[in-house]
PDB file of C-alpha atoms in Angstrom:
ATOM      1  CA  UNK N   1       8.670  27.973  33.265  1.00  0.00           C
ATOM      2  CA  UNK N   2       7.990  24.367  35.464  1.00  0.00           C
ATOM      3  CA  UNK N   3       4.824  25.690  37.518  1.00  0.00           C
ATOM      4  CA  UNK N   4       6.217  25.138  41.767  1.00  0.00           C
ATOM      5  CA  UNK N   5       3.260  23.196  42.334  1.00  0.00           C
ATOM      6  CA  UNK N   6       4.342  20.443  39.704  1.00  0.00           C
ATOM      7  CA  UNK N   7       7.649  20.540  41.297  1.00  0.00           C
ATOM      8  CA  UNK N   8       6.539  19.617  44.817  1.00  0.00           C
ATOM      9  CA  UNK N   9       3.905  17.783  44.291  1.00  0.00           C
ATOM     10  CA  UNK N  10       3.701  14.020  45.954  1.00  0.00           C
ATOM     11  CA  UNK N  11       4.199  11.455  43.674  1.00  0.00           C
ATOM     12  CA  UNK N  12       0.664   9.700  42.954  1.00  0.00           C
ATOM     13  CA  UNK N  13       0.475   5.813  43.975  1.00  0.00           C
ATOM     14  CA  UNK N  14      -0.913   3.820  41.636  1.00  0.00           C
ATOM     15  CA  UNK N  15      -3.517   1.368  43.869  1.00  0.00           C
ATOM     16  CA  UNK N  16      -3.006  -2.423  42.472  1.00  0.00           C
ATOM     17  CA  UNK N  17      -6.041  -4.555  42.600  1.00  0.00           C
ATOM     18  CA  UNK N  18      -6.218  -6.984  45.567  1.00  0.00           C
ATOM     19  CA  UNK N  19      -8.894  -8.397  45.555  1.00  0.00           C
ATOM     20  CA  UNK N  20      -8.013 -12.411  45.586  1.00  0.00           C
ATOM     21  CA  UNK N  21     -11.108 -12.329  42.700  1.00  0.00           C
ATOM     22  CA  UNK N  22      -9.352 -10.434  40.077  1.00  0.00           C
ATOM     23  CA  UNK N  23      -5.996 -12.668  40.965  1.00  0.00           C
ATOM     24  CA  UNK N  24      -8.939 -15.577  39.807  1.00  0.00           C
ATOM     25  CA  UNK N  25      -9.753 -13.532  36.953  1.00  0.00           C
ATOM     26  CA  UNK N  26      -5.998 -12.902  35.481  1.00  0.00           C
ATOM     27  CA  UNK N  27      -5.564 -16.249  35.785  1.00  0.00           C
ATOM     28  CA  UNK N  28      -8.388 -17.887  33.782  1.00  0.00           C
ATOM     29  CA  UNK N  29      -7.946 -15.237  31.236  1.00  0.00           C
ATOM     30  CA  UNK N  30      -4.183 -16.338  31.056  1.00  0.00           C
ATOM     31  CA  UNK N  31      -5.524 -20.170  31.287  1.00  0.00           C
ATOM     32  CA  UNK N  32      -7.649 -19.371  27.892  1.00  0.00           C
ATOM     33  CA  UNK N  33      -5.028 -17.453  26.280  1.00  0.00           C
ATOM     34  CA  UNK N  34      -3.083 -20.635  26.396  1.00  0.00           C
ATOM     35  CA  UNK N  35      -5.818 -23.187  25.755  1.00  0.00           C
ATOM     36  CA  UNK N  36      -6.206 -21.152  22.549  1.00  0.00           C
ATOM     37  CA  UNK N  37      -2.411 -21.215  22.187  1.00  0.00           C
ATOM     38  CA  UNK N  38      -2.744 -25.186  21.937  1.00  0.00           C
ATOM     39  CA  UNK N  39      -6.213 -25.345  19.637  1.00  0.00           C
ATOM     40  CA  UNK N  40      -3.937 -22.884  17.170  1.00  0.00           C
ATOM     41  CA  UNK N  41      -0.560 -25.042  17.308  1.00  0.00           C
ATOM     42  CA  UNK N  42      -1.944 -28.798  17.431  1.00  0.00           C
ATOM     43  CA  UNK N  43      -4.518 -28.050  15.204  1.00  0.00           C
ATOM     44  CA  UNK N  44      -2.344 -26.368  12.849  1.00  0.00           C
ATOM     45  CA  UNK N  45       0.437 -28.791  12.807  1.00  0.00           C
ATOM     46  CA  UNK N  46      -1.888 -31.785  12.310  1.00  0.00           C
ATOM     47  CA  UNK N  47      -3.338 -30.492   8.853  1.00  0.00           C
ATOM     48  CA  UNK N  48      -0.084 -29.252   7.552  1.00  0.00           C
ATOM     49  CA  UNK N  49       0.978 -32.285   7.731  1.00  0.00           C
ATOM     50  CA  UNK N  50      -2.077 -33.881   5.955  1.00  0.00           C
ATOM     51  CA  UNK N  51      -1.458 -31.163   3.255  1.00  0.00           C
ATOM     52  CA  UNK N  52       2.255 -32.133   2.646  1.00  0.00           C
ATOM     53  CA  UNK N  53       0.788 -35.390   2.440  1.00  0.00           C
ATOM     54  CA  UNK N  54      -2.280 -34.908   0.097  1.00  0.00           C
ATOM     55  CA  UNK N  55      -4.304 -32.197  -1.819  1.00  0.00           C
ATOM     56  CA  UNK N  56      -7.585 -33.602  -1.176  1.00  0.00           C
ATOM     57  CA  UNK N  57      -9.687 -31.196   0.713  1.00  0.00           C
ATOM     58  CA  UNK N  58     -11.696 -34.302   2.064  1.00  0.00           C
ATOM     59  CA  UNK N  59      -9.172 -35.847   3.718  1.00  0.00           C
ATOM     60  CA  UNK N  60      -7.854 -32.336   5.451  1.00  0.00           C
ATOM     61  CA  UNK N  61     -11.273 -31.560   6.523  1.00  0.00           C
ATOM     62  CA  UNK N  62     -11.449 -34.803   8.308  1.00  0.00           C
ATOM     63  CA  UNK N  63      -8.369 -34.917   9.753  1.00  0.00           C
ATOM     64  CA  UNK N  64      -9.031 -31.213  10.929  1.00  0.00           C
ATOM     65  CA  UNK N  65     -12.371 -31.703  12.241  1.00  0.00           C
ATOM     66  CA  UNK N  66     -11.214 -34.826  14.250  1.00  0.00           C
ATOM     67  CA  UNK N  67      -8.121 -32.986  15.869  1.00  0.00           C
ATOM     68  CA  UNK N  68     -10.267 -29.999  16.742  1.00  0.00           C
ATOM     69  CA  UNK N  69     -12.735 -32.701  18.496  1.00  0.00           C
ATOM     70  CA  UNK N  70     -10.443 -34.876  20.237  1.00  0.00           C
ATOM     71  CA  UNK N  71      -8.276 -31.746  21.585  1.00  0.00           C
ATOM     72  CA  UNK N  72     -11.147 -30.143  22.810  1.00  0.00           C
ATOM     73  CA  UNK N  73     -12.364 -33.122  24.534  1.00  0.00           C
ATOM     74  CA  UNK N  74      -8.812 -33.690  25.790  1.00  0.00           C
ATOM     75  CA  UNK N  75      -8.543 -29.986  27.024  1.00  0.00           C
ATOM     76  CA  UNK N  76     -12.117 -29.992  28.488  1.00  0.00           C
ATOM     77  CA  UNK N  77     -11.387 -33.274  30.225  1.00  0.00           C
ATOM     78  CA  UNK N  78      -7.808 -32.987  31.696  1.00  0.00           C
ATOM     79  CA  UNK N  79      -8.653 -29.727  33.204  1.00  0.00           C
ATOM     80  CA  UNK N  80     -11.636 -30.989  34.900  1.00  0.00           C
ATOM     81  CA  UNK N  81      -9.702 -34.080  36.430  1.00  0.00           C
ATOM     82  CA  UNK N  82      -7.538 -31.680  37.420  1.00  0.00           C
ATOM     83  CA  UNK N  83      -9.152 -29.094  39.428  1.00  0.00           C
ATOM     84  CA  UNK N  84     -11.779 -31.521  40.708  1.00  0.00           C
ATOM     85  CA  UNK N  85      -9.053 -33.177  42.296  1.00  0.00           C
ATOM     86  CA  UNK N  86      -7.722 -29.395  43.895  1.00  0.00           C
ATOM     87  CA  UNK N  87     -11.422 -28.967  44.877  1.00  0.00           C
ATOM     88  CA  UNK N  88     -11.393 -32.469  46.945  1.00  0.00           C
ATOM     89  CA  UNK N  89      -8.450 -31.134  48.121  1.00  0.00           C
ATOM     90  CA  UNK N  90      -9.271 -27.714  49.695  1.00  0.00           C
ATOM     91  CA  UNK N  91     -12.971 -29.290  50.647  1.00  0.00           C
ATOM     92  CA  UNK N  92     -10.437 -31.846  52.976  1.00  0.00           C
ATOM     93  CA  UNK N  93      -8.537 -29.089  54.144  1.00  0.00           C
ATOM     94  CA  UNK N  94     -11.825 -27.182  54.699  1.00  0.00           C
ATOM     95  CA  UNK N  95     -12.831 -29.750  56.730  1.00  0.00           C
ATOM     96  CA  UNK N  96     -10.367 -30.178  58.684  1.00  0.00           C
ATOM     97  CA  UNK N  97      -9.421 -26.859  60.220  1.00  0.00           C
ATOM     98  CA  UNK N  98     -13.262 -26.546  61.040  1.00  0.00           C
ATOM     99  CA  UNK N  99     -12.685 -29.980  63.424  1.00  0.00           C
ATOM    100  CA  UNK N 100     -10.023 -27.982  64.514  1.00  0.00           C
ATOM    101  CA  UNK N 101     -11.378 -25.044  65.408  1.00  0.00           C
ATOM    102  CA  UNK N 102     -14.193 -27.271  67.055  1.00  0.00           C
ATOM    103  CA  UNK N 103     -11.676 -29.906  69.023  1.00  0.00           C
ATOM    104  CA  UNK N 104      -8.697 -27.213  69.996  1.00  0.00           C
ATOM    105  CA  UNK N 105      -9.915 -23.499  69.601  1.00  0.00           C
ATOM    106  CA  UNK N 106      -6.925 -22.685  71.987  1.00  0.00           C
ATOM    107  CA  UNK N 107      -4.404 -24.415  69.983  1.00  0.00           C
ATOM    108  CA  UNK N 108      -5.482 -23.147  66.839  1.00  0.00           C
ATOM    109  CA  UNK N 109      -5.268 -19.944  67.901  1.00  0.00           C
ATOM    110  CA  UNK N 110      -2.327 -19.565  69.659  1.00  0.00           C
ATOM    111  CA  UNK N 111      -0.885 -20.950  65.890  1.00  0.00           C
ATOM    112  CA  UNK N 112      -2.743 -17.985  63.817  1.00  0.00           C
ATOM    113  CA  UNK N 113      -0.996 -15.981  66.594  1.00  0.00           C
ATOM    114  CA  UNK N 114       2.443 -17.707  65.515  1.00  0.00           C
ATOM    115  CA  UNK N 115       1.730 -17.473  62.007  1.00  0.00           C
ATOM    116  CA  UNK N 116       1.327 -13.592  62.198  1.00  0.00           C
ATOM    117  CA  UNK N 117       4.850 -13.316  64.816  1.00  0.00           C
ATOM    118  CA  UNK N 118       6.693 -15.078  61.467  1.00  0.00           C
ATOM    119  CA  UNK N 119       5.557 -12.290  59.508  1.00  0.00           C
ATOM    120  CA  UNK N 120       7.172  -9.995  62.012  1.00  0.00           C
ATOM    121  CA  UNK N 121       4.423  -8.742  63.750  1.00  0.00           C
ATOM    122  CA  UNK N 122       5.271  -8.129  67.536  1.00  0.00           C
ATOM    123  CA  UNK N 123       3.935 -10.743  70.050  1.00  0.00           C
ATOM    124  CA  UNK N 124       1.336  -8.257  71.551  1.00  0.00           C
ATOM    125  CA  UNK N 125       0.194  -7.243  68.131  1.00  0.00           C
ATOM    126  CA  UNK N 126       0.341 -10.293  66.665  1.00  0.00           C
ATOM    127  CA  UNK N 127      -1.972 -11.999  69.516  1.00  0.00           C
ATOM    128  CA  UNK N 128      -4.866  -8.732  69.307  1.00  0.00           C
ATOM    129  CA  UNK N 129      -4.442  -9.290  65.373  1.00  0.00           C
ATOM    130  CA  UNK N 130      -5.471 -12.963  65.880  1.00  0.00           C
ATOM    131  CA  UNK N 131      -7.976 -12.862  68.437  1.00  0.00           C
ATOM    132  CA  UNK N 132      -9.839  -9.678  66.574  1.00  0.00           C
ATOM    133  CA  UNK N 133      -9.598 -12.225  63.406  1.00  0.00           C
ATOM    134  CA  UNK N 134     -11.196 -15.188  65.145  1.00  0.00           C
ATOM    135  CA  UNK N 135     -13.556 -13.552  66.923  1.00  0.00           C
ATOM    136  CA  UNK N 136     -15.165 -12.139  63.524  1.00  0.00           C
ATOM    137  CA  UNK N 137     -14.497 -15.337  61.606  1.00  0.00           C
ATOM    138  CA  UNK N 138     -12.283 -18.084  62.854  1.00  0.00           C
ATOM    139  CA  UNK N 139     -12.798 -20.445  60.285  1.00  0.00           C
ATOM    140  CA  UNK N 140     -12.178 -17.963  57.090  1.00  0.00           C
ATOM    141  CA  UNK N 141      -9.145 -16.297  59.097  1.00  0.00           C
ATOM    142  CA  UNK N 142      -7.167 -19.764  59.510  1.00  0.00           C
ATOM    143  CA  UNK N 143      -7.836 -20.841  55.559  1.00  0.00           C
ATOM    144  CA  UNK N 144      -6.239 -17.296  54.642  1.00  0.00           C
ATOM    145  CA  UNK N 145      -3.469 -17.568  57.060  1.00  0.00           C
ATOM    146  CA  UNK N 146      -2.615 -21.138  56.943  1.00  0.00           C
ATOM    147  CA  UNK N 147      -3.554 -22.566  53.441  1.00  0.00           C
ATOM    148  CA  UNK N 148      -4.152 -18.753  51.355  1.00  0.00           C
ATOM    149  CA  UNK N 149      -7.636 -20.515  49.915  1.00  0.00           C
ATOM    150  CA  UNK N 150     -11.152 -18.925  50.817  1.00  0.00           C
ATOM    151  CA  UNK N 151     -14.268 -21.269  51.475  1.00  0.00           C
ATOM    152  CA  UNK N 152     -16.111 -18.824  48.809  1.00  0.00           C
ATOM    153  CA  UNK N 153     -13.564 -19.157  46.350  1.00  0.00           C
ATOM    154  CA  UNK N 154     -13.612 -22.697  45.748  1.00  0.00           C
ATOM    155  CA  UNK N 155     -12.598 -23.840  42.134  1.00  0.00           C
ATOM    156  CA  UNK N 156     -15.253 -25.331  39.925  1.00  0.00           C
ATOM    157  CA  UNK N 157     -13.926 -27.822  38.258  1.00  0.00           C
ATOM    158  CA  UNK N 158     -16.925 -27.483  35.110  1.00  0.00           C
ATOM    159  CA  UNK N 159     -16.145 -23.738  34.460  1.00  0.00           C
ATOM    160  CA  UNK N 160     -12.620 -24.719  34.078  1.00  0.00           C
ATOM    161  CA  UNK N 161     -13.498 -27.712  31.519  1.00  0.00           C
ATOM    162  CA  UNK N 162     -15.778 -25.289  29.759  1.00  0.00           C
ATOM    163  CA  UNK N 163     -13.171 -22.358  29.836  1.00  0.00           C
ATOM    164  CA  UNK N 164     -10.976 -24.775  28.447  1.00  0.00           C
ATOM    165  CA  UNK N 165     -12.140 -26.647  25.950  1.00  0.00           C
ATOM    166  CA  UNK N 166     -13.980 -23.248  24.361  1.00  0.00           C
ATOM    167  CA  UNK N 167     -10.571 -21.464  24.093  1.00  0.00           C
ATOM    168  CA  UNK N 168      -8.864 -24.439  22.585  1.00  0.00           C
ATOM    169  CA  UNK N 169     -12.265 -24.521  19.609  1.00  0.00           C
ATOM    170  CA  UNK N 170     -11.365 -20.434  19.114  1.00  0.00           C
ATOM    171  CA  UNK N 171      -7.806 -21.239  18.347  1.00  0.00           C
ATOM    172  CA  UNK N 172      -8.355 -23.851  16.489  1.00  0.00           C
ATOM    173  CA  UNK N 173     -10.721 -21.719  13.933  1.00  0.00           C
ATOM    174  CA  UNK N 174      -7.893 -20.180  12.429  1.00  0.00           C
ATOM    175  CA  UNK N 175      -5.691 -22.975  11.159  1.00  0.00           C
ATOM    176  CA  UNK N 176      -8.994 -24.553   9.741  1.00  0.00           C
ATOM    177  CA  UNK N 177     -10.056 -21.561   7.786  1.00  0.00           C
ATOM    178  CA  UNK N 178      -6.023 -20.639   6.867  1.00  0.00           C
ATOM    179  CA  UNK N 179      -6.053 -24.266   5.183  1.00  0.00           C
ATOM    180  CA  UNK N 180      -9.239 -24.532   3.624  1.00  0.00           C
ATOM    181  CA  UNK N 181      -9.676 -21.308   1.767  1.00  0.00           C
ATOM    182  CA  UNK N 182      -6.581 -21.070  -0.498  1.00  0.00           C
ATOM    183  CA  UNK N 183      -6.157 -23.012  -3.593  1.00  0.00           C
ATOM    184  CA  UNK N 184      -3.825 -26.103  -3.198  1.00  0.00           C
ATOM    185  CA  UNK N 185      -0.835 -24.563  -3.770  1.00  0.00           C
ATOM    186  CA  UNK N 186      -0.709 -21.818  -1.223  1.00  0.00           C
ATOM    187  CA  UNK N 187      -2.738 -23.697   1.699  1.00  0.00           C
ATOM    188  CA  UNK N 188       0.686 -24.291   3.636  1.00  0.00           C
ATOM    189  CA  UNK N 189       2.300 -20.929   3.473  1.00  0.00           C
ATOM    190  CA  UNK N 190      -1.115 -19.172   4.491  1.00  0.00           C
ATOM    191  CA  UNK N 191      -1.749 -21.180   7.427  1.00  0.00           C
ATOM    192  CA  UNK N 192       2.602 -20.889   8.082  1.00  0.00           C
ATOM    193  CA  UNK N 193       1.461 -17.034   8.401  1.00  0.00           C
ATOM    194  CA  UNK N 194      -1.667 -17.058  10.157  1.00  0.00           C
ATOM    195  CA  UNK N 195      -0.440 -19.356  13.152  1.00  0.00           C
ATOM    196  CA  UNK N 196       2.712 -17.275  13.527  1.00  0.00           C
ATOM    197  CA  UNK N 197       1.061 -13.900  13.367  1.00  0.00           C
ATOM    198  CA  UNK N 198      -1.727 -15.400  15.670  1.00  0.00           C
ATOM    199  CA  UNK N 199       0.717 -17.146  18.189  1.00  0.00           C
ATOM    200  CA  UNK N 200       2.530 -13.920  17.837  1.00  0.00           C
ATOM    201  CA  UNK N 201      -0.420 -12.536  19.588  1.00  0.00           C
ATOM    202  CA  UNK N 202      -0.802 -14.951  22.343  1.00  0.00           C
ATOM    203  CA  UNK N 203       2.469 -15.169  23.239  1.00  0.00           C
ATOM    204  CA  UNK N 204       1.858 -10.628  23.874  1.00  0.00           C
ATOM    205  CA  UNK N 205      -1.396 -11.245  25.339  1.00  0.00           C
ATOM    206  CA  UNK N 206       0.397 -14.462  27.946  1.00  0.00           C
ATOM    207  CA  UNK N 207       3.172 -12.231  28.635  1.00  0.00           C
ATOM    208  CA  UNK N 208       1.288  -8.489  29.122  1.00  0.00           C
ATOM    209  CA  UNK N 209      -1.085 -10.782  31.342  1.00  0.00           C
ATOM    210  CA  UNK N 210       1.480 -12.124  33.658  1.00  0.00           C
ATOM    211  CA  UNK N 211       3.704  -9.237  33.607  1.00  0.00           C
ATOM    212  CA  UNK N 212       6.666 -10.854  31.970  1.00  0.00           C
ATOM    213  CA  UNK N 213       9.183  -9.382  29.129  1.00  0.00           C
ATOM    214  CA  UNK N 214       6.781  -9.447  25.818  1.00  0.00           C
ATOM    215  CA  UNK N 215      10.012 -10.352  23.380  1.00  0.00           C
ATOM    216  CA  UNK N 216      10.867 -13.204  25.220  1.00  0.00           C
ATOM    217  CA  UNK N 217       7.518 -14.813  25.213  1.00  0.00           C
ATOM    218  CA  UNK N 218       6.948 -14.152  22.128  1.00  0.00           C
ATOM    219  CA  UNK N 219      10.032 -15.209  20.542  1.00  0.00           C
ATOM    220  CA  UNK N 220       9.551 -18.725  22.738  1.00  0.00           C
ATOM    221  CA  UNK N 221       5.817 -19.285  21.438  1.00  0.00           C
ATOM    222  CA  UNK N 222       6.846 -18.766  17.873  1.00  0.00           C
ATOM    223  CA  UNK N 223       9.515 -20.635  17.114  1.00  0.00           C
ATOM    224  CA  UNK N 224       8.041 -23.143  19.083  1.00  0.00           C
ATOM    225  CA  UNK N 225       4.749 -23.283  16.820  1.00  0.00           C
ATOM    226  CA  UNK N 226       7.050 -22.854  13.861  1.00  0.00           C
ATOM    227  CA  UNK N 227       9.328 -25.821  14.766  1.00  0.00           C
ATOM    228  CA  UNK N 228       6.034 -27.989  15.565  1.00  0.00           C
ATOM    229  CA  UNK N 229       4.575 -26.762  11.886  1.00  0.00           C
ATOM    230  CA  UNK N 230       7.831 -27.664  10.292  1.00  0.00           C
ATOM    231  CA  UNK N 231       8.424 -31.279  11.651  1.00  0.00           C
ATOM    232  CA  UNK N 232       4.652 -32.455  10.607  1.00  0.00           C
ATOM    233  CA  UNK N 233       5.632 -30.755   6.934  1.00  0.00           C
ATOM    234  CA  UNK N 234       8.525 -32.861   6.743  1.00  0.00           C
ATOM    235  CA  UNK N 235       6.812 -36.028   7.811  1.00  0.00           C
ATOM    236  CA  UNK N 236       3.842 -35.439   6.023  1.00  0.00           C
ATOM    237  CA  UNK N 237       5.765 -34.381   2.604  1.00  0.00           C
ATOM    238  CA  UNK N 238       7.965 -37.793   3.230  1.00  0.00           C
ATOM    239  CA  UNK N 239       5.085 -39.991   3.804  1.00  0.00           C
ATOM    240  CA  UNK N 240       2.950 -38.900   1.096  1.00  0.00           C
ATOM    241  CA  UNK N 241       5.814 -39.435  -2.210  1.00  0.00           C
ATOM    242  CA  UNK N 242       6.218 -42.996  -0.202  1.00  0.00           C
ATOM    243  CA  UNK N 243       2.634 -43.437  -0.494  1.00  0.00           C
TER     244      UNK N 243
END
């Protein structure tokens, strides 16, 4: 028998996190899923295609080592060009709604009260909303309302060259060790298997991060990494009987 109290009972919400910090944290862990997605594929690709080429450990090693150095590098670099250059950015913006709120405190807040009548609060609200707001901090009320950034929560642009170029070493761990362990002869079709199993992985962990269908992204990242691993076989197998 279904006890009553089941039967009636209110359906429990399930409180989402909204703190803008854990948004920051989802996202670098997504960031380093994919920085490891690259150190597996490039990585990977490059030394298959030295071992179609040649047998020689040596020469895999040392193409392998280089690749892992110069995509690190690469990785670490690129992202910190790139969020140094958001960080001038929201430092300008910063900057300039403070002159504003210095110059035309009127202005600036008959706008906040604008912005929150667009979001379909009524005028009376919307104006008590936005004079309540600036009167316990104009400055951090206008950056959330205007431009959605936070003078806390400024990106630094290290940590994301660090983040970076660290995932992109872990991924690359596993195409090194898949083709240096086996014996000549089955150092391609263990490292096939490794980087599809382990892009298999991060293509779950991308899409279970950002909420999107898992077959999908999973199906994209490994035929992707599979087409990549075949094209430097081909080239490397046809350059090394021309050699």
């Amino acid at each position: 028998m279904t006890d009553a109290t089941d039967a009636t009972a209110e359906p429990v919400h399930r409180v989402d996190p909204h703190d803008g910090k854990v948004h920051e944290k989802l996202n670098w862990l997504r960031a380093g899923v994919l920085g490891a997605n690259d150190g597996i594929v490039s990585v990977a690709a490059l030394v298959v295609g030295v071992a179609a080429a040649t047998t020689d450990v040596g020469a895999i090693l040392i193409a392998g080592a280089a690749s892992v150095a110069a995509g690190a590098i690469s990785m670490g670099l690129g992202e910190y060009v790139s969020v140094s250059s958001q960080r001038d950015t929201e430092h300008a913006l910063i900057a300039k709604e403070k002159a504003e709120l210095e110059t035309m405190p009127e202005q600036e807040l008959d706008e906040l009260v604008e912005i929150y009548r667009g979001k379909g609060l009524s005028p009376e609200t919307a104006e008590r909303v936005a004079e309540e707001l600036t009167a316990h901090d104009a400055l951090a009320a206008h950056l959330e309302a205007e431009l959605h950034i936070s003078q806390e929560d400024v990106v630094n642009p290290w940590h994301a060259a660090w983040a970076s170029a660290a995932a992109f070493l872990i991924g690359a761990v596993l195409p090194m060790i898949a083709i240096l362990l086996p014996p000549p002869e089955w150092r391609i079709v263990t490292t096939f298997i490794a980087v599809i199993v382990a892009l298999a992985i991060t293509g779950w962990l991308s899409a279970w991060i950002g909420g999107a269908p898992r077959v999908r992204a999973v199906t994209r990242v490994v035929v992707g990494g599979a087409l990549a691993l075949v094209v430097t076989w081909i080239i490397g197998a046809l350059l090394g009987g021309a050699i």
